[in-house]
mmCIF file of C-alpha atoms and ligand atoms in Angstrom:
data_model
loop_
_atom_site.group_PDB
_atom_site.id
_atom_site.type_symbol
_atom_site.label_atom_id
_atom_site.label_comp_id
_atom_site.label_asym_id
_atom_site.label_seq_id
_atom_site.Cartn_x
_atom_site.Cartn_y
_atom_site.Cartn_z
ATOM 1 C CA MET G 1 37.576 3.826 -3.359
ATOM 2 C CA THR G 2 41.315 4.259 -3.540
ATOM 3 C CA LEU G 3 41.624 0.469 -2.900
ATOM 4 C CA ASN G 4 39.668 -0.227 -6.082
ATOM 5 C CA PRO G 5 36.750 -2.197 -4.599
ATOM 6 C CA GLU G 6 34.247 -3.944 -6.848
ATOM 7 C CA GLU G 7 31.399 -2.415 -4.915
ATOM 8 C CA ILE G 8 30.873 -0.241 -1.855
ATOM 9 C CA VAL G 9 27.718 -0.322 0.208
ATOM 10 C CA ALA G 10 27.328 2.887 2.190
ATOM 11 C CA ALA G 11 24.984 2.022 5.050
ATOM 12 C CA ASP G 12 23.590 4.542 7.475
ATOM 13 C CA LEU G 13 20.628 4.775 9.819
ATOM 14 C CA SER G 14 20.330 8.452 8.967
ATOM 15 C CA TYR G 15 18.991 9.424 5.581
ATOM 16 C CA SER G 16 20.660 12.859 5.857
ATOM 17 C CA GLN G 17 24.074 11.181 5.684
ATOM 18 C CA LEU G 18 23.093 9.269 2.570
ATOM 19 C CA ALA G 19 21.668 12.413 0.965
ATOM 20 C CA CYS G 20 25.027 14.124 1.617
ATOM 21 C CA LEU G 21 26.820 11.225 -0.020
ATOM 22 C CA GLU G 22 24.516 11.289 -3.028
ATOM 23 C CA LEU G 23 25.178 14.980 -3.535
ATOM 24 C CA ARG G 24 28.914 14.427 -3.155
ATOM 25 C CA ILE G 25 28.802 11.661 -5.769
ATOM 26 C CA ALA G 26 26.898 13.941 -8.167
ATOM 27 C CA ALA G 27 29.530 16.652 -7.584
ATOM 28 C CA PHE G 28 32.407 14.239 -8.262
ATOM 29 C CA LYS G 29 30.741 13.054 -11.473
ATOM 30 C CA GLN G 30 29.979 16.480 -12.883
ATOM 31 C CA LEU G 31 32.563 18.929 -11.537
ATOM 32 C CA ASP G 32 36.325 19.111 -11.663
ATOM 33 C CA HIS G 33 38.461 18.854 -8.512
ATOM 34 C CA GLY G 34 38.457 22.600 -7.845
ATOM 35 C CA GLY G 35 34.701 22.710 -8.468
ATOM 36 C CA VAL G 36 34.098 19.946 -5.912
ATOM 37 C CA LEU G 37 36.141 21.782 -3.263
ATOM 38 C CA LYS G 38 34.150 24.934 -3.926
ATOM 39 C CA PHE G 39 30.765 23.275 -4.018
ATOM 40 C CA LEU G 40 31.234 21.254 -0.837
ATOM 41 C CA GLY G 41 32.466 24.276 1.130
ATOM 42 C CA VAL G 42 36.237 23.822 1.317
ATOM 43 C CA LYS G 43 36.919 26.825 -0.936
ATOM 44 C CA PRO G 44 34.902 30.045 -1.104
ATOM 45 C CA ASP G 45 32.081 30.056 -3.655
ATOM 46 C CA SER G 46 29.092 32.364 -4.005
ATOM 47 C CA GLY G 47 27.529 30.221 -6.736
ATOM 48 C CA ARG G 48 26.778 26.952 -4.947
ATOM 49 C CA LEU G 49 23.041 27.198 -5.516
ATOM 50 C CA ALA G 50 23.627 27.646 -9.257
ATOM 51 C CA THR G 51 25.914 24.584 -9.212
ATOM 52 C CA TYR G 52 23.245 22.664 -7.296
ATOM 53 C CA LYS G 53 20.797 23.386 -10.131
ATOM 54 C CA LYS G 54 23.242 21.673 -12.500
ATOM 55 C CA LEU G 55 23.726 18.665 -10.207
ATOM 56 C CA ARG G 56 20.056 18.304 -9.247
ATOM 57 C CA PRO G 57 18.897 16.237 -12.274
ATOM 58 C CA GLY G 58 21.526 13.595 -11.389
ATOM 59 C CA LEU G 59 19.989 13.009 -7.925
ATOM 60 C CA SER G 60 17.277 10.558 -6.916
ATOM 61 C CA PRO G 61 13.851 12.146 -6.290
ATOM 62 C CA LYS G 62 14.306 11.632 -2.526
ATOM 63 C CA ALA G 63 17.697 13.367 -2.395
ATOM 64 C CA ARG G 64 16.438 16.136 -4.670
ATOM 65 C CA ALA G 65 13.482 16.750 -2.335
ATOM 66 C CA LYS G 66 15.845 16.786 0.665
ATOM 67 C CA TRP G 67 18.245 19.352 -0.810
ATOM 68 C CA ASP G 68 15.426 21.443 -2.285
ATOM 69 C CA ARG G 69 14.214 21.838 1.306
ATOM 70 C CA HIS G 70 17.687 22.950 2.499
ATOM 71 C CA PRO G 71 19.057 25.600 0.134
ATOM 72 C CA GLU G 72 20.879 27.245 3.060
ATOM 73 C CA ALA G 73 22.950 24.078 3.601
ATOM 74 C CA VAL G 74 23.896 24.048 -0.083
ATOM 75 C CA HIS G 75 24.650 27.777 -0.042
ATOM 76 C CA PHE G 76 27.056 27.542 2.924
ATOM 77 C CA GLY G 77 28.601 24.256 1.731
ATOM 78 C CA ILE G 78 27.233 20.895 2.819
ATOM 79 C CA ILE G 79 30.349 19.872 4.759
ATOM 80 C CA HIS G 80 29.446 22.628 7.252
ATOM 81 C CA ALA G 81 25.752 21.785 7.527
ATOM 82 C CA GLY G 82 25.798 19.177 10.303
ATOM 83 C CA LYS G 83 24.777 19.731 13.903
ATOM 84 C CA PHE G 84 28.277 18.893 15.096
ATOM 85 C CA GLU G 85 29.930 21.306 12.630
ATOM 86 C CA LYS G 86 27.654 24.088 13.924
ATOM 87 C CA PHE G 87 28.704 23.219 17.451
ATOM 88 C CA LEU G 88 32.349 23.408 16.346
ATOM 89 C CA GLY G 89 31.649 26.867 14.898
ATOM 90 C CA ARG G 90 30.783 28.097 18.394
ATOM 91 C CA TYR G 91 33.786 26.296 19.834
ATOM 92 C CA GLN G 92 36.065 28.029 17.307
ATOM 93 C CA GLY G 93 34.525 31.425 18.189
ATOM 94 C CA LEU G 94 35.389 30.867 21.856
ATOM 95 C CA LEU G 95 38.836 29.540 20.980
ATOM 96 C CA ARG G 96 39.717 32.667 19.001
ATOM 97 C CA SER G 97 38.144 35.241 21.274
ATOM 98 C CA TRP G 98 39.025 33.771 24.619
ATOM 99 C CA VAL G 99 41.749 31.115 24.494
ATOM 100 C CA HIS G 100 44.404 31.659 21.812
ATOM 101 C CA ALA G 101 45.356 34.535 19.504
ATOM 102 C CA THR G 102 45.407 33.942 15.741
ATOM 103 C CA GLN G 103 49.241 33.898 15.793
ATOM 104 C CA ALA G 104 49.256 31.011 18.272
ATOM 105 C CA ILE G 105 46.725 29.065 16.170
ATOM 106 C CA ASP G 106 48.796 29.712 13.029
ATOM 107 C CA GLU G 107 51.946 28.651 14.836
ATOM 108 C CA LEU G 108 50.301 25.460 16.063
ATOM 109 C CA LEU G 109 49.305 24.545 12.507
ATOM 110 C CA ARG G 110 52.781 25.126 11.032
ATOM 111 C CA PRO G 111 54.735 21.928 10.261
ATOM 112 C CA LYS G 112 56.873 20.798 13.209
ATOM 113 C CA ALA G 113 58.745 17.716 14.313
ATOM 114 C CA ARG G 114 57.268 15.639 17.159
ATOM 115 C CA ALA G 115 59.616 17.091 19.814
ATOM 116 C CA GLN G 116 58.695 20.637 18.780
ATOM 117 C CA ARG G 117 54.982 19.806 18.835
ATOM 118 C CA ILE G 118 55.282 18.430 22.351
ATOM 119 C CA ALA G 119 57.243 21.498 23.485
ATOM 120 C CA PHE G 120 54.787 23.910 21.851
ATOM 121 C CA HIS G 121 51.863 22.107 23.444
ATOM 122 C CA ALA G 122 53.470 22.201 26.895
ATOM 123 C CA GLN G 123 54.822 25.756 26.745
ATOM 124 C CA THR G 124 52.262 27.686 24.702
ATOM 125 C CA TRP G 125 49.107 25.779 23.898
ATOM 126 C CA ASN G 126 48.017 23.844 26.945
ATOM 127 C CA THR G 127 46.862 26.834 28.976
ATOM 128 C CA ARG G 128 44.249 26.849 31.680
ATOM 129 C CA ALA G 129 41.768 28.530 29.289
ATOM 130 C CA TRP G 130 42.364 25.780 26.683
ATOM 131 C CA ARG G 131 41.707 23.073 29.244
ATOM 132 C CA LEU G 132 38.609 24.836 30.504
ATOM 133 C CA LEU G 133 37.242 25.272 26.973
ATOM 134 C CA ASN G 134 37.589 21.553 26.310
ATOM 135 C CA ARG G 135 36.238 20.519 29.667
ATOM 136 C CA LEU G 136 33.149 22.589 28.900
ATOM 137 C CA ALA G 137 32.831 21.671 25.223
ATOM 138 C CA PHE G 138 33.182 17.947 25.813
ATOM 139 C CA SER G 139 30.948 17.814 28.839
ATOM 140 C CA ARG G 140 27.938 15.563 28.521
ATOM 141 C CA ARG G 141 25.634 18.529 29.024
ATOM 142 C CA VAL G 142 27.091 20.783 26.327
ATOM 143 C CA LEU G 143 27.637 17.985 23.808
ATOM 144 C CA GLY G 144 24.073 16.874 24.359
ATOM 145 C CA LEU G 145 22.651 20.379 24.028
ATOM 146 C CA LEU G 146 24.715 21.643 21.135
ATOM 147 C CA GLY G 147 26.610 18.926 19.433
ATOM 148 C CA ARG G 148 25.899 15.249 19.441
ATOM 149 C CA ASP G 149 22.591 13.512 19.166
ATOM 150 C CA LYS G 150 21.347 12.338 22.571
ATOM 151 C CA GLU G 151 21.379 8.775 21.218
ATOM 152 C CA PHE G 152 25.176 9.074 21.279
ATOM 153 C CA PHE G 153 25.100 8.830 25.066
ATOM 154 C CA ARG G 154 22.666 5.968 25.490
ATOM 155 C CA HIS G 155 25.428 3.380 25.742
ATOM 156 C CA ALA G 156 28.274 5.685 26.812
ATOM 157 C CA GLY G 157 29.766 5.280 30.250
ATOM 158 C CA GLN G 158 29.659 7.960 32.919
ATOM 159 C CA ASP G 159 32.750 9.775 31.673
ATOM 160 C CA VAL G 160 32.267 11.080 28.136
ATOM 161 C CA THR G 161 34.799 13.925 28.350
ATOM 162 C CA THR G 162 38.154 12.313 29.094
ATOM 163 C CA GLY G 163 38.320 10.264 25.865
ATOM 164 C CA PRO G 164 37.892 13.215 23.446
ATOM 165 C CA ARG G 165 40.289 15.378 25.512
ATOM 166 C CA LEU G 166 42.987 12.722 25.489
ATOM 167 C CA ARG G 167 42.513 12.155 21.754
ATOM 168 C CA LEU G 168 42.784 15.904 21.173
ATOM 169 C CA THR G 169 46.060 16.068 23.117
ATOM 170 C CA ARG G 170 47.392 13.132 21.107
ATOM 171 C CA ALA G 171 46.389 14.887 17.873
ATOM 172 C CA LEU G 172 48.269 18.010 19.002
ATOM 173 C CA THR G 173 51.469 16.184 19.876
ATOM 174 C CA GLU G 174 51.881 12.639 18.524
ATOM 175 C CA ILE G 175 50.302 13.095 15.077
ATOM 176 C CA PRO G 176 51.628 15.695 12.587
ATOM 177 C CA VAL G 177 49.361 18.700 13.107
ATOM 178 C CA ALA G 178 49.912 20.542 9.814
ATOM 179 C CA THR G 179 48.487 17.758 7.644
ATOM 180 C CA ASN G 180 45.662 16.567 9.906
ATOM 181 C CA PRO G 181 42.358 17.557 8.236
ATOM 182 C CA TYR G 182 40.207 16.717 11.247
ATOM 183 C CA LEU G 183 42.238 18.763 13.698
ATOM 184 C CA ARG G 184 42.369 21.618 11.171
ATOM 185 C CA TYR G 185 38.584 21.537 10.850
ATOM 186 C CA HIS G 186 38.171 21.300 14.612
ATOM 187 C CA LEU G 187 40.276 24.414 15.241
ATOM 188 C CA THR G 188 39.577 26.580 12.178
ATOM 189 C CA GLY G 189 36.272 25.400 10.740
ATOM 190 C CA ASN G 190 37.693 24.220 7.429
ATOM 191 C CA TYR G 191 40.294 22.069 5.745
ATOM 192 C CA ALA G 192 43.407 23.415 4.038
ATOM 193 C CA ASP G 193 45.304 22.409 0.879
ATOM 194 C CA ALA G 194 47.905 20.613 2.979
ATOM 195 C CA ALA G 195 45.239 19.082 5.224
ATOM 196 C CA LEU G 196 42.475 17.531 3.135
ATOM 197 C CA PRO G 197 40.677 14.280 3.928
ATOM 198 C CA LEU G 198 41.686 11.450 1.615
ATOM 199 C CA TYR G 199 38.575 11.655 -0.565
ATOM 200 C CA LEU G 200 39.167 15.339 -1.333
ATOM 201 C CA ARG G 201 42.834 15.085 -2.326
ATOM 202 C CA ARG G 202 43.598 15.864 -5.931
ATOM 203 C CA GLU G 203 45.588 12.672 -6.434
ATOM 204 C CA HIS G 204 42.499 10.545 -5.700
ATOM 205 C CA PHE G 205 39.964 12.644 -7.567
ATOM 206 C CA GLU G 206 40.014 10.822 -10.921
ATOM 207 C CA ALA G 207 39.871 7.341 -9.362
ATOM 208 C CA ILE G 208 36.941 8.294 -7.134
ATOM 209 C CA ARG G 209 35.113 9.996 -9.994
ATOM 210 C CA ARG G 210 35.501 6.968 -12.265
ATOM 211 C CA ARG G 211 34.502 4.493 -9.555
ATOM 212 C CA ALA G 212 31.673 6.508 -8.019
ATOM 213 C CA ARG G 213 29.052 4.378 -9.760
ATOM 214 C CA ARG G 214 30.197 1.405 -7.671
ATOM 215 C CA ILE G 215 28.710 2.983 -4.525
ATOM 216 C CA ARG G 216 25.329 1.688 -3.403
ATOM 217 C CA LEU G 217 23.406 3.459 -0.664
ATOM 218 C CA TYR G 218 21.611 1.508 2.019
ATOM 219 C CA LEU G 219 19.343 3.091 4.594
ATOM 220 C CA GLY G 220 19.350 0.898 7.679
ATOM 221 C CA PRO G 221 21.606 -0.801 10.209
ATOM 222 C CA VAL G 222 24.979 -1.898 8.931
ATOM 223 C CA GLU G 223 24.336 -5.424 10.206
ATOM 224 C CA LYS G 224 21.513 -5.747 7.676
ATOM 225 C CA ALA G 225 23.303 -4.270 4.661
ATOM 226 C CA PRO G 226 22.973 -6.810 1.859
ATOM 227 C CA GLY G 227 26.058 -8.297 0.245
ATOM 228 C CA LYS G 228 29.274 -10.161 0.960
ATOM 229 C CA PHE G 229 32.008 -7.896 2.236
ATOM 230 C CA SER G 230 35.744 -8.217 2.298
ATOM 231 C CA GLY G 231 36.315 -4.994 4.226
ATOM 232 C CA PHE G 232 34.543 -2.577 6.522
ATOM 233 C CA ASN G 233 34.940 1.042 7.503
ATOM 234 C CA LEU G 234 32.751 1.342 10.550
ATOM 235 C CA SER G 235 33.247 5.015 11.398
ATOM 236 C CA ASN G 236 32.254 5.660 15.017
ATOM 237 C CA ILE G 237 29.216 3.382 15.100
ATOM 238 C CA PHE G 238 30.369 1.608 18.254
ATOM 239 C CA GLU G 239 29.588 4.754 20.181
ATOM 240 C CA TYR G 240 25.933 4.113 19.414
ATOM 241 C CA MET G 241 25.935 0.437 20.285
ATOM 242 C CA ASP G 242 25.384 -1.480 23.483
ATOM 243 C CA ALA G 243 28.053 -3.944 24.659
ATOM 244 C CA GLU G 244 26.260 -6.871 23.002
ATOM 245 C CA GLY G 245 26.128 -5.116 19.625
ATOM 246 C CA THR G 246 29.838 -4.347 19.700
HETATM 247 C C1 SAM L 301 30.444 10.012 12.192
HETATM 248 S S1 SAM L 301 29.016 9.616 11.282
HETATM 249 C C2 SAM L 301 29.720 9.251 9.721
HETATM 250 C C3 SAM L 301 28.810 9.640 8.610
HETATM 251 C C4 SAM L 301 29.279 9.306 7.201
HETATM 252 N N1 SAM L 301 29.311 7.874 6.973
HETATM 253 C C5 SAM L 301 30.618 9.889 6.896
HETATM 254 O O1 SAM L 301 31.603 9.158 6.826
HETATM 255 O O2 SAM L 301 30.704 11.108 6.727
HETATM 256 C C6 SAM L 301 28.528 8.050 11.932
HETATM 257 C C7 SAM L 301 27.230 7.564 11.355
HETATM 258 O O3 SAM L 301 27.004 6.235 11.793
HETATM 259 C C8 SAM L 301 25.596 6.020 11.715
HETATM 260 N N2 SAM L 301 25.309 4.780 12.465
HETATM 261 C C9 SAM L 301 25.427 4.556 13.795
HETATM 262 N N3 SAM L 301 25.131 3.286 14.089
HETATM 263 C C10 SAM L 301 24.826 2.657 12.914
HETATM 264 C C11 SAM L 301 24.432 1.341 12.550
HETATM 265 N N4 SAM L 301 24.294 0.364 13.463
HETATM 266 N N5 SAM L 301 24.172 1.072 11.261
HETATM 267 C C12 SAM L 301 24.310 2.030 10.312
HETATM 268 N N6 SAM L 301 24.676 3.311 10.600
HETATM 269 C C13 SAM L 301 24.937 3.627 11.883
HETATM 270 C C14 SAM L 301 25.009 7.288 12.286
HETATM 271 O O4 SAM L 301 23.706 7.491 11.796
HETATM 272 C C15 SAM L 301 26.002 8.347 11.752
HETATM 273 O O5 SAM L 301 25.496 8.988 10.612
#
């Protein structure tokens, strides 16, 4: 959106993802930036169901039926409604009660230069309890039971835990921690003003709102999405594919 495309086709095999996108688009069209952050679940809001009533007429009948069936997801904020986000909620509970005190988490998330991040990780963060938590959380068994869809593992190799653990270490050391929305969500269960994903940043709000009508939803495999494309954002779909597909 920020690259000013003529059209975007959002393809997904899962209708739930498209229903989320449709509700997000309705929120961008009808609310202001602060209202979007509240409605989606970034900022506190006790009136999300009332806001949903306002947005509802702008949804397709299918999306309306979906969200009418899930008022609890709207009430708690749809960015927190996924299976993986619920799994992260449990992870964060363990992190706070068993691995690191709030001060250490706050200190980790404070802006630091690369050398300081590496030192903090080595001296304070990378404890035995931290490593154990991640070994457990990213084990095939726990991810399968609590987090990821079992389909996720169909084409995965034997070792599904090392990759996420290495990426997490990289995110704690090599990449600035204080502005990383995904790490922030992983550790605290929400974004922060200084750590918002691109689409939620104030500076992009107007452009996305104006261009939202250029988004077309497509339910089905990305390979079959109709149109001619000059760019792709393929998310993590390779995790679901066999070697031939990739
Ligand atoms: C991490 S989620 C991203 C969801 C959403 N697009 C977003 O950005 O928030 C990855 C999504 O890829 C979808 N997916 C996996 N393989 C796909 C394929 N071959 N074609 C279309 N969607 C696929 C899954 O259903 C899943 O919803």
